[in-house]
């Protein structure tokens, strides 16, 4: 194989190809287990890449390379055919030979695919773009499962986000940016790498530096794409995810603001949100096997939708952050309840605590694994213990309410259709609980559960009317609003509860794994002597749903992290407890940090180029000044397309260059190296270098711009190229 000054770049591309082959094998094995040792497959792939790259740079024709490939495969098959024939004639079973053949065949496939692809890469220029296009196509197809906010798909994305302890949107941005950067660097190096002429058998190298403009433009476009992804896509979708979360139920309890979304829900996602351990039996759960854990409530109408009313009304909510403590006196008027203690270990960021109704105490816990849990607390609740059937004769509202509070919870929707429909559905019924059940039963029969209702409404329009008075397609947010509007229309105090609805049948030893898909919104009615009672719609018709199975392995793993009998911390010592410190997470750079890194890299490259061009001016000795002066002029010529060929002397190179900028410096350098005369003086060296610079300044403005912007000389400098 021929060699020249581009050997370092050739080795860089070869290293890229081997690395990509290794990554591809591990990725394929994770999706489709290959059954063969990955070490053997990686070794075969590396040998294939290196061997066929050398063949591509030899005098062999394409037909010759294809013949070698076929010969290797044929030799493999013939060798095993002979081995099986010998085993059969000697009375052996040949079972072991078949196993070896199976594994060697997989290795041969890895060798052949990677090898032939490398040969095509070096012999066909179109192969660069084809490979990059194939790489991104496969990557996009693999990670396209997260569309429509299915943030747990593909599984590798969910696993990486969990292992690195970052949110799924950040994980997507990291993966996308990494793929783009890797593809850009590879495309740049591959397009500059010298390759054989496709129209000649003898190996000749093209002028690589003449391709830098196209390569730089392509890489610049990809870099701009990465930047806009980081600036726009991440900012947009991260805000959307935090606002909406799963099933259209987001987080937050800002007065006058709703955390709910009507247009589309995030959908099914197994992203872990928290681990709940019930510190005792809850066999009298009225909603078994389901359990409601309230985070917030929406009881005020802002003219469009239900929003958080503030502490003045919904006083039963703790409304404290996950790092604060909370306590209050039990409400003696609330009966048919039982004490229930829940230890909560947060796996995702939460604005406020959540617990089973009615929480009277929130206390911080020691964090058993700060690297894994974002916060821990223990909630003491007076949980519902009534029988649902016992509510039939109950009254609604709290006798202690003032007229203002009662009016707040019974304020009807301004659209009279809600009241008219509620009266129609409850005609003949006198008990308020029976009326509410009639409303929920009606929606359970007629509603169609879908995560993508796609109602065309303007921002100021009522988002519930297209559901209730239209196609009946929606999800929990629509159902809860519809029930509350209709209940209030007939004088029943109602509000919307938000938080988690979890299935206890998927719990293990009292441990419940909450997922983002468990986030839920439901209607609540205040029953006298009981408190706020959920009245949830359970549609018979399901178009798309967010139900997912709990990851039992993850649940068991998290259970193993917990320690029995978690100790409750005193309120005043929670902040000083080491376990309550901010958990360590993988460092994710901010926008300001990224900008600083980018500017620092640009400044470093500019400084390196200035030093490359002008380093001779500060050289302390004449010998070093002569050497650096030659490099300064040679690097300038390299950036405009003139490079020393392999085996070419400095004298021959200086004579070949059209701008004769190196002639005088080369003459002095040769005299210094091979001559017996004294070392040239500083003045002679300065004159020779400045003479070369004057000749270069006579070039066109476009050529000088190329020399200033072209990074080819820096690449050659950093890859150890010889000037």
XYZ file of C-alpha atoms in Angstrom:
723
model
C 0.000 0.000 0.000
C 1.270 3.450 -0.850
C 1.792 6.030 1.883
C 1.939 9.784 1.963
C 1.399 12.686 4.294
C -2.291 11.809 4.776
C -1.523 8.577 6.637
C -2.607 10.035 10.035
C -5.974 10.999 8.516
C -6.275 7.542 6.967
C -5.680 5.972 10.363
C -8.256 8.295 11.930
C -10.923 7.197 9.461
C -9.916 3.556 9.921
C -10.281 3.953 13.680
C -13.723 5.484 13.178
C -14.801 2.548 11.038
C -13.628 -0.023 13.550
C -15.358 1.876 16.365
C -18.604 2.099 14.412
C -18.458 -1.605 13.629
C -18.082 -2.367 17.346
C -20.988 -0.078 18.256
C -23.161 -1.633 15.538
C -22.471 -5.160 16.809
C -23.352 -4.249 20.389
C -26.500 -2.426 19.238
C -27.667 -5.334 17.072
C -26.932 -7.830 19.847
C -29.003 -5.778 22.299
C -31.963 -5.811 19.904
C -31.526 -9.311 18.455
C -29.304 -11.601 20.558
C -26.765 -13.077 18.144
C -25.772 -15.977 20.394
C -22.078 -15.635 19.561
C -19.481 -14.032 21.776
C -19.400 -10.309 21.134
C -15.627 -10.373 21.536
C -15.326 -12.763 18.586
C -17.739 -10.705 16.485
C -15.892 -7.492 17.286
C -12.553 -9.102 16.442
C -13.883 -10.414 13.130
C -15.337 -7.016 12.257
C -12.083 -5.218 13.077
C -10.072 -7.682 10.977
C -12.515 -7.232 8.101
C -12.297 -3.451 8.214
C -8.491 -3.387 8.327
C -7.940 -6.167 5.775
C -10.331 -4.854 3.135
C -9.142 -1.276 3.661
C -5.625 -2.418 2.788
C -6.949 -4.380 -0.193
C -8.784 -1.267 -1.384
C -5.497 0.631 -1.325
C -3.673 -2.081 -3.258
C -3.394 -2.642 -7.014
C -6.254 -5.132 -6.956
C -9.250 -4.335 -9.118
C -12.786 -4.390 -7.734
C -13.270 -7.805 -9.329
C -10.169 -9.057 -7.573
C -11.443 -7.874 -4.188
C -14.808 -9.530 -4.833
C -13.011 -12.755 -5.787
C -11.076 -12.738 -2.508
C -14.332 -12.269 -0.589
C -15.969 -15.189 -2.348
C -12.867 -17.335 -1.844
C -12.895 -16.702 1.900
C -16.553 -17.671 2.192
C -16.075 -20.740 -0.013
C -13.035 -21.865 1.982
C -15.049 -21.614 5.186
C -17.918 -23.700 3.821
C -15.634 -26.292 2.195
C -13.580 -26.695 5.371
C -16.661 -27.454 7.452
C -18.112 -29.702 4.745
C -14.911 -31.771 4.870
C -15.001 -31.817 8.675
C -18.604 -33.036 8.671
C -17.814 -35.688 6.046
C -14.902 -36.970 8.133
C -17.097 -37.054 11.233
C -19.790 -38.991 9.347
C -17.377 -41.564 7.915
C -15.762 -42.169 11.310
C -19.101 -42.636 13.043
C -19.153 -39.271 14.816
C -22.296 -37.148 15.217
C -20.743 -33.887 14.026
C -22.861 -31.979 16.567
C -19.852 -30.100 17.898
C -18.790 -29.246 14.361
C -22.254 -27.807 13.660
C -22.027 -25.587 16.736
C -18.593 -24.324 15.722
C -19.836 -23.738 12.178
C -22.799 -21.752 13.479
C -20.614 -19.416 15.519
C -17.897 -19.148 12.882
C -20.574 -18.374 10.284
C -21.790 -15.458 12.402
C -18.216 -14.229 12.748
C -17.699 -14.625 9.001
C -20.832 -12.578 8.377
C -19.496 -9.831 10.659
C -16.121 -9.998 8.886
C -17.647 -9.921 5.389
C -20.190 -7.154 5.931
C -17.719 -4.814 7.630
C -14.928 -5.714 5.201
C -16.904 -5.321 1.978
C -18.445 -2.083 3.256
C -14.933 -0.759 3.912
C -13.756 -1.744 0.443
C -16.721 0.007 -1.140
C -16.095 3.039 1.072
C -12.510 3.430 -0.167
C -13.251 2.673 -3.814
C -16.535 4.572 -4.306
C -16.877 8.216 -3.338
C -20.661 8.011 -3.080
C -20.237 5.475 -0.271
C -19.476 8.240 2.256
C -22.857 9.886 1.973
C -24.575 6.500 1.621
C -23.055 5.278 4.879
C -23.872 8.468 6.757
C -27.440 8.429 5.386
C -27.840 4.772 6.390
C -26.412 5.502 9.834
C -28.851 8.309 10.525
C -31.769 6.400 8.979
C -31.201 3.454 11.287
C -30.706 5.741 14.282
C -33.891 7.679 13.520
C -35.920 4.496 12.986
C -34.660 3.008 16.259
C -35.419 6.106 18.302
C -38.631 7.047 16.509
C -40.599 5.095 19.099
C -40.609 8.135 21.397
C -42.943 9.986 19.033
C -46.196 11.266 20.525
C -44.300 11.543 23.823
C -43.843 7.818 24.356
C -40.762 8.710 26.344
C -40.039 5.156 27.481
C -39.471 3.918 23.931
C -37.228 2.469 22.719
C -36.268 0.439 25.765
C -32.590 1.375 25.448
C -33.570 5.038 25.836
C -35.505 4.302 29.007
C -32.627 2.227 30.379
C -29.994 4.871 29.628
C -32.092 7.633 31.172
C -32.554 5.541 34.279
C -28.893 4.538 34.568
C -27.612 8.081 34.002
C -30.378 9.548 36.183
C -31.477 12.184 33.692
C -34.925 12.894 32.305
C -35.946 11.314 29.018
C -36.033 14.542 26.999
C -32.476 15.335 28.073
C -31.469 11.786 27.175
C -32.941 12.200 23.697
C -31.067 15.465 23.182
C -27.826 13.888 24.382
C -28.228 10.924 22.035
C -29.259 13.078 19.081
C -26.425 15.530 19.601
C -23.909 12.714 20.007
C -25.074 11.051 16.801
C -24.915 14.317 14.887
C -21.473 15.221 16.209
C -20.153 11.724 15.516
C -21.623 11.743 12.017
C -20.261 15.223 11.315
C -16.741 14.383 12.475
C -16.753 11.125 10.555
C -18.117 12.768 7.415
C -15.498 15.484 7.632
C -12.562 13.119 8.144
C -13.853 10.614 5.580
C -14.361 13.267 2.912
C -10.809 14.601 3.426
C -9.197 11.162 3.552
C -7.211 10.423 0.408
C -8.554 7.431 -1.486
C -7.665 5.540 -4.678
C -8.855 6.882 -7.994
C -11.918 4.878 -8.986
C -10.991 4.937 -12.665
C -7.470 3.553 -12.249
C -6.111 0.278 -10.880
C -2.829 1.784 -9.770
C -3.117 3.576 -6.483
C -2.986 7.324 -6.842
C -4.175 9.872 -4.342
C -6.353 12.847 -5.114
C -5.788 16.310 -3.706
C -7.623 15.970 -0.409
C -7.302 19.549 0.673
C -9.357 20.698 -2.293
C -12.395 19.023 -0.759
C -12.301 21.006 2.460
C -14.856 23.599 1.339
C -17.669 21.093 0.810
C -16.769 19.142 3.924
C -16.601 22.268 6.056
C -19.950 23.506 4.757
C -21.618 20.157 5.469
C -20.131 19.985 8.961
C -21.099 23.598 9.583
C -24.682 22.831 8.601
C -24.755 19.847 10.955
C -23.236 21.937 13.748
C -25.932 24.569 13.198
C -28.560 21.826 13.331
C -27.182 20.592 16.639
C -27.243 24.116 17.993
C -30.860 24.715 16.978
C -31.865 21.371 18.469
C -30.297 22.380 21.754
C -31.735 25.888 21.655
C -35.225 25.303 20.299
C -36.276 21.649 20.390
C -34.984 20.961 23.875
C -36.419 24.160 25.320
C -39.793 23.546 23.679
C -40.276 19.895 24.532
C -38.751 19.989 27.996
C -41.172 22.764 28.920
C -44.030 20.825 27.350
C -43.179 17.646 29.216
C -42.954 19.451 32.550
C -46.238 21.187 31.863
C -48.197 18.197 30.625
C -46.559 15.033 31.954
C -48.423 11.841 31.137
C -52.124 11.522 30.291
C -52.351 15.292 29.970
C -51.744 15.734 33.698
C -48.799 17.963 34.479
C -47.317 19.259 37.718
C -47.658 22.564 39.463
C -49.976 24.416 41.816
C -49.754 28.044 40.812
C -52.873 30.039 41.588
C -54.996 30.662 38.511
C -53.054 28.142 36.436
C -54.027 24.672 35.258
C -51.427 21.896 34.915
C -53.723 20.009 32.539
C -53.632 19.731 28.763
C -56.564 19.059 26.443
C -55.079 18.615 22.974
C -53.018 15.464 23.370
C -51.555 13.434 26.212
C -47.983 12.268 26.473
C -49.188 8.710 26.263
C -47.905 5.474 27.614
C -44.562 5.847 29.349
C -42.824 3.599 31.823
C -40.631 6.422 33.055
C -40.385 5.766 36.810
C -41.798 8.594 38.909
C -41.564 7.261 42.440
C -41.590 4.308 44.778
C -44.249 4.153 47.495
C -44.064 1.792 50.430
C -47.238 1.292 52.449
C -46.211 0.977 56.089
C -49.161 -1.212 56.994
C -52.195 -2.981 55.552
C -54.808 -1.021 53.618
C -57.349 -3.759 53.122
C -60.352 -1.445 53.521
C -59.419 0.674 50.496
C -62.822 1.609 48.978
C -61.392 1.762 45.447
C -59.366 -1.473 45.570
C -57.373 -2.527 43.630
C -56.890 1.109 42.583
C -55.528 3.776 44.919
C -55.699 7.554 44.462
C -52.756 9.698 45.573
C -53.689 13.367 45.330
C -51.108 16.020 44.501
C -53.291 19.034 43.821
C -56.862 20.087 43.135
C -58.511 22.517 40.712
C -61.664 24.217 41.985
C -61.713 27.650 40.339
C -63.068 28.386 36.853
C -61.155 31.020 34.860
C -63.658 31.314 32.001
C -62.075 28.507 29.989
C -61.037 25.650 32.294
C -60.594 24.624 35.917
C -57.513 26.061 37.637
C -55.922 26.018 41.073
C -57.836 28.317 43.421
C -55.179 28.784 46.095
C -54.988 27.969 49.774
C -58.058 30.053 50.619
C -60.368 27.296 49.378
C -58.609 23.947 49.014
C -57.269 23.891 52.544
C -57.086 20.094 52.711
C -54.063 20.089 50.389
C -50.609 20.145 52.030
C -49.130 22.126 49.119
C -45.546 21.830 50.292
C -42.494 20.971 48.249
C -40.891 17.571 48.474
C -38.218 18.966 50.812
C -40.545 20.613 53.328
C -42.350 19.224 56.336
C -46.047 19.676 57.052
C -48.439 18.934 59.902
C -51.963 19.831 60.960
C -54.666 18.701 63.344
C -56.887 15.856 62.226
C -60.368 16.888 61.134
C -62.686 15.252 63.653
C -65.674 15.725 61.330
C -64.301 13.292 58.757
C -65.416 9.772 59.604
C -65.018 6.299 58.150
C -61.275 6.692 57.750
C -58.209 4.777 58.865
C -54.570 5.743 59.555
C -52.200 4.966 56.683
C -48.481 5.686 56.536
C -46.742 5.909 53.172
C -43.006 6.276 52.581
C -42.391 7.960 49.231
C -39.084 7.803 47.336
C -39.092 10.141 44.342
C -37.445 8.997 41.115
C -38.413 12.126 39.141
C -38.596 15.804 39.996
C -41.873 16.868 41.607
C -43.050 20.340 42.543
C -45.216 19.201 45.461
C -45.770 16.159 47.621
C -48.537 13.681 46.887
C -50.245 11.281 49.274
C -53.412 9.331 49.902
C -56.245 11.585 51.075
C -56.354 13.023 53.833
C -52.669 13.785 54.765
C -52.109 15.293 58.216
C -48.327 14.986 58.385
C -45.423 15.100 55.923
C -41.953 14.402 57.357
C -38.641 14.116 55.568
C -36.773 10.801 55.591
C -33.159 9.832 55.341
C -32.361 9.253 51.711
C -31.069 5.655 51.379
C -29.568 6.385 47.956
C -29.071 10.088 47.087
C -27.694 9.092 43.677
C -30.957 7.342 42.847
C -33.752 9.135 44.689
C -34.439 12.842 44.175
C -36.252 13.159 47.478
C -37.828 11.089 50.232
C -40.625 11.771 52.685
C -43.178 9.980 54.812
C -46.863 10.868 54.702
C -49.320 10.095 57.485
C -52.861 10.079 56.091
C -56.338 9.525 57.470
C -57.219 7.407 54.454
C -60.738 6.608 53.194
C -62.134 3.411 54.696
C -65.800 3.695 53.767
C -67.751 1.332 51.557
C -68.711 2.978 48.290
C -72.256 1.627 48.611
C -72.648 3.391 51.962
C -72.539 6.775 50.258
C -75.885 6.368 48.483
C -77.893 8.158 51.153
C -75.216 10.680 52.070
C -75.539 14.425 51.613
C -73.018 16.649 49.884
C -71.152 19.728 51.066
C -69.677 20.695 54.401
C -72.065 22.309 56.903
C -69.134 24.411 58.143
C -68.673 26.116 54.782
C -69.522 29.747 54.390
C -71.767 30.900 51.573
C -68.690 32.090 49.691
C -66.968 28.700 49.857
C -70.160 26.826 48.945
C -70.716 29.164 46.022
C -67.117 28.618 44.948
C -67.570 24.847 44.660
C -71.020 25.003 43.037
C -70.445 27.820 40.536
C -71.974 26.552 37.251
C -70.350 26.759 33.841
C -71.587 29.749 31.816
C -72.531 27.430 28.947
C -76.120 26.320 29.810
C -75.707 23.082 27.868
C -73.782 21.499 30.757
C -76.614 22.175 33.183
C -79.266 21.069 30.700
C -77.501 17.773 30.016
C -76.947 17.152 33.747
C -80.650 17.697 34.486
C -81.616 15.414 31.639
C -79.305 12.610 32.815
C -80.430 12.895 36.474
C -84.130 13.282 35.829
C -86.140 11.406 38.460
C -83.224 11.098 40.894
C -83.271 12.885 44.248
C -80.091 11.789 46.022
C -77.037 13.854 44.986
C -74.685 10.843 45.056
C -77.013 8.949 42.733
C -76.996 11.952 40.425
C -73.210 12.098 40.281
C -73.077 8.364 39.552
C -75.585 8.834 36.766
C -73.271 11.445 35.226
C -70.155 9.233 35.452
C -72.054 6.152 34.248
C -73.260 8.068 31.196
C -69.734 9.111 30.279
C -68.408 5.606 30.944
C -70.880 4.283 28.375
C -70.500 6.980 25.728
C -66.934 8.293 26.029
C -64.117 6.956 23.863
C -60.761 6.944 25.625
C -58.010 8.230 23.340
C -54.741 10.033 23.949
C -55.136 12.042 20.736
C -58.625 13.587 20.562
C -57.404 16.192 18.036
C -60.180 18.683 18.679
C -59.824 21.823 16.598
C -60.385 24.582 19.135
C -59.065 28.092 19.383
C -56.986 29.062 22.442
C -59.879 31.039 23.931
C -62.543 28.367 23.254
C -63.969 25.869 25.720
C -61.859 22.692 25.226
C -64.453 20.396 26.832
C -67.486 21.142 24.662
C -66.069 19.396 21.532
C -65.746 16.291 23.700
C -69.043 16.307 25.609
C -71.225 17.774 22.864
C -69.222 16.378 19.984
C -67.415 13.113 19.266
C -66.976 12.031 22.932
C -63.285 11.353 22.268
C -60.948 12.343 25.069
C -59.009 11.255 28.125
C -59.127 11.794 31.889
C -58.757 15.575 31.671
C -61.887 15.832 29.513
C -63.816 13.367 31.669
C -63.011 15.142 34.923
C -63.973 18.569 33.587
C -67.225 17.281 32.125
C -68.302 15.640 35.397
C -67.414 18.732 37.455
C -69.233 21.110 35.093
C -72.379 18.985 35.071
C -72.303 18.323 38.842
C -71.961 22.016 39.602
C -74.795 22.736 37.186
C -77.188 20.842 39.470
C -75.816 22.296 42.709
C -73.353 19.574 43.717
C -69.997 20.863 45.085
C -67.227 19.430 42.881
C -63.632 19.962 41.899
C -60.876 18.175 39.955
C -58.207 16.151 41.740
C -54.810 15.529 40.154
C -52.008 13.160 41.043
C -51.510 9.422 40.612
C -53.880 6.515 40.194
C -52.007 3.267 40.789
C -52.991 -0.377 40.570
C -52.258 -2.165 43.840
C -52.507 -5.528 42.105
C -49.095 -4.765 40.572
C -47.547 -3.931 43.949
C -45.114 -6.262 45.673
C -44.946 -6.640 49.435
C -46.562 -3.242 49.887
C -44.194 -1.521 47.448
C -45.720 0.389 44.554
C -43.768 1.628 41.536
C -45.345 4.785 40.162
C -44.844 5.601 36.478
C -45.599 8.759 34.559
C -48.377 6.788 32.877
C -50.072 6.628 36.297
C -50.628 10.394 36.404
C -54.336 11.052 36.429
C -57.099 13.627 36.832
C -60.496 12.808 38.291
C -63.665 14.511 39.531
C -64.253 14.867 43.267
C -67.432 15.591 45.229
C -67.471 16.635 48.878
C -69.613 14.184 50.826
C -70.780 15.338 54.247
C -68.900 13.646 57.073
C -66.568 11.894 54.606
C -64.644 14.546 52.674
C -63.683 14.737 49.022
C -64.638 11.499 47.248
C -63.373 10.566 43.748
C -66.001 9.936 41.072
C -63.989 8.634 38.145
C -65.126 7.876 34.615
C -64.153 4.425 33.324
C -64.966 4.397 29.596
C -66.025 1.119 28.018
C -64.604 2.149 24.633
C -60.836 2.479 24.393
C -59.124 3.689 21.238
C -55.676 4.195 22.766
C -54.651 3.999 26.371
C -51.714 4.610 28.634
C -51.815 1.388 30.646
C -48.449 -0.304 30.955
C -47.123 -3.182 32.997
C -44.926 -2.401 35.952
C -41.269 -3.294 35.468
C -41.009 -5.986 38.152
C -37.210 -6.175 37.881
C -36.877 -2.450 38.479
C -39.318 -2.657 41.384
C -37.288 -5.447 42.997
C -34.064 -3.518 42.392
C -35.450 -0.445 44.130
C -36.835 -2.513 46.984
C -33.333 -3.850 47.550
C -32.016 -0.296 47.949
C -34.423 0.508 50.782
C -33.632 -0.289 54.359
C -36.253 -1.734 56.720
C -37.764 0.606 59.255
C -36.761 3.964 57.747
C -36.166 6.434 60.554
C -38.204 9.627 60.514
C -36.046 12.686 61.013
C -36.877 15.542 63.347
C -38.136 18.547 61.470
C -35.191 20.781 62.393
C -32.520 18.241 61.460
C -33.759 17.360 58.002
C -31.730 20.044 56.276
C -28.456 19.105 57.961
C -28.835 15.363 57.367
C -26.237 14.142 54.832
C -28.839 11.949 53.222
C -30.965 14.991 52.462
C -28.272 16.665 50.390
C -28.816 17.199 46.715
C -28.245 13.841 44.999
C -25.342 13.542 42.603
C -26.394 13.402 39.007
C -24.661 13.220 35.679
C -23.397 16.643 34.738
C -25.508 18.145 31.947
C -24.091 21.410 30.611
C -26.309 24.485 30.553
C -26.700 26.732 27.542
C -24.238 29.214 29.018
C -21.729 26.414 29.568
C -22.165 25.162 26.012
C -21.628 28.669 24.690
C -18.515 29.034 26.831
C -17.143 25.704 25.596
C -17.884 26.629 21.987
C -16.246 30.030 22.291
C -13.270 28.503 24.098
C -12.792 25.956 21.314
C -12.982 28.668 18.668
C -10.524 30.823 20.613
C -8.159 27.869 21.007
C -8.229 27.100 17.273
C -7.642 30.742 16.387
C -4.740 30.938 18.846
C -3.277 27.689 17.504
C -3.425 28.970 13.939
C -1.907 32.317 14.862
C 0.881 30.503 16.671
C 1.391 28.213 13.680
C 1.729 31.191 11.341
C 3.715 33.497 13.613
C 5.502 31.257 16.073
C 8.825 31.898 14.326
C 8.714 35.539 15.414
C 9.183 34.605 19.087
C 11.653 31.737 18.612
C 14.642 32.256 20.929
C 17.243 30.541 18.684
C 18.114 30.865 15.004
C 17.693 27.117 14.376
C 14.194 27.067 15.913
C 13.233 30.269 14.077
C 14.265 28.732 10.760
C 12.308 25.563 11.479
C 9.169 27.407 12.619
C 9.393 29.808 9.699
C 9.422 26.915 7.256
C 6.404 25.364 9.009
C 4.531 28.698 8.920
C 4.968 29.026 5.145
C 4.341 25.308 4.485
C 1.138 25.357 6.560
C -0.100 28.346 4.560
C 0.541 26.458 1.322
C -1.140 23.369 2.792
C -4.301 25.377 3.465
C -4.531 26.497 -0.176
C -3.970 22.997 -1.579
C -0.200 22.545 -1.831
C 1.138 19.664 0.272
C 4.301 17.611 0.193
C 3.766 14.246 -1.429
C 5.115 11.053 -0.014
C 8.796 10.687 -0.896
C 9.020 14.256 -2.142
C 11.982 16.257 -0.860
C 11.619 19.758 0.492
C 13.596 21.064 -2.480
C 11.305 19.336 -4.974
C 8.255 20.566 -3.091
C 9.456 24.187 -3.075
C 10.098 24.041 -6.843
C 6.657 22.494 -7.537
C 4.668 25.114 -5.636
C 3.339 27.834 -7.918
C 3.753 30.553 -5.267
C 7.512 30.269 -4.748
C 7.250 31.111 -1.095
C 9.484 28.319 0.220
C 12.500 28.602 -2.048
C 14.677 30.864 0.110
C 13.694 29.277 3.452
C 14.185 25.778 2.022
C 17.644 26.751 0.759
C 18.659 27.976 4.220
C 17.142 24.911 5.885
C 19.059 22.545 3.597
C 22.310 24.418 4.197
C 21.719 24.236 7.928
C 20.935 20.516 7.771
C 23.461 19.227 5.266
C 25.943 22.063 4.728
C 29.215 22.727 6.505
C 28.764 26.477 6.571
C 27.860 28.352 9.694
C 24.227 28.603 10.789
C 22.389 31.452 9.008
C 22.037 34.592 11.046
C 18.752 35.903 12.458
C 18.755 38.605 9.794
C 19.150 36.116 6.932
C 16.374 33.913 8.358
C 14.031 36.861 8.856
C 14.609 38.086 5.300
C 13.922 34.645 3.839
C 10.699 34.157 5.801
C 9.436 37.680 5.128
C 10.219 37.217 1.434
C 8.020 34.126 1.392
C 5.237 35.965 3.209
C 5.356 38.807 0.645
C 4.870 36.297 -2.173
C 1.885 34.792 -0.369
C 0.340 38.230 0.182
C 0.268 38.689 -3.600
C -2.316 35.887 -3.893
C -5.986 36.681 -4.520
C -8.273 37.699 -1.683
C -10.299 34.467 -1.990
C -7.135 32.363 -1.722
C -6.001 34.236 1.370
C -9.475 33.792 2.881
C -9.227 30.057 2.245
C -5.859 29.972 3.947
C -7.271 31.778 6.985
C -10.394 29.622 7.359
C -9.189 26.210 6.260
C -8.541 23.959 9.288
C -6.457 21.508 7.209
C -3.138 22.751 8.608
C -4.419 22.399 12.186
C -5.626 18.854 11.464
C -2.223 18.020 10.053
C -0.541 19.604 13.044
C -2.675 17.726 15.603
C -2.396 14.395 13.736
C 1.383 14.567 13.665
C 1.786 15.313 9.964
C 5.270 15.938 8.607
C 5.906 19.330 7.004
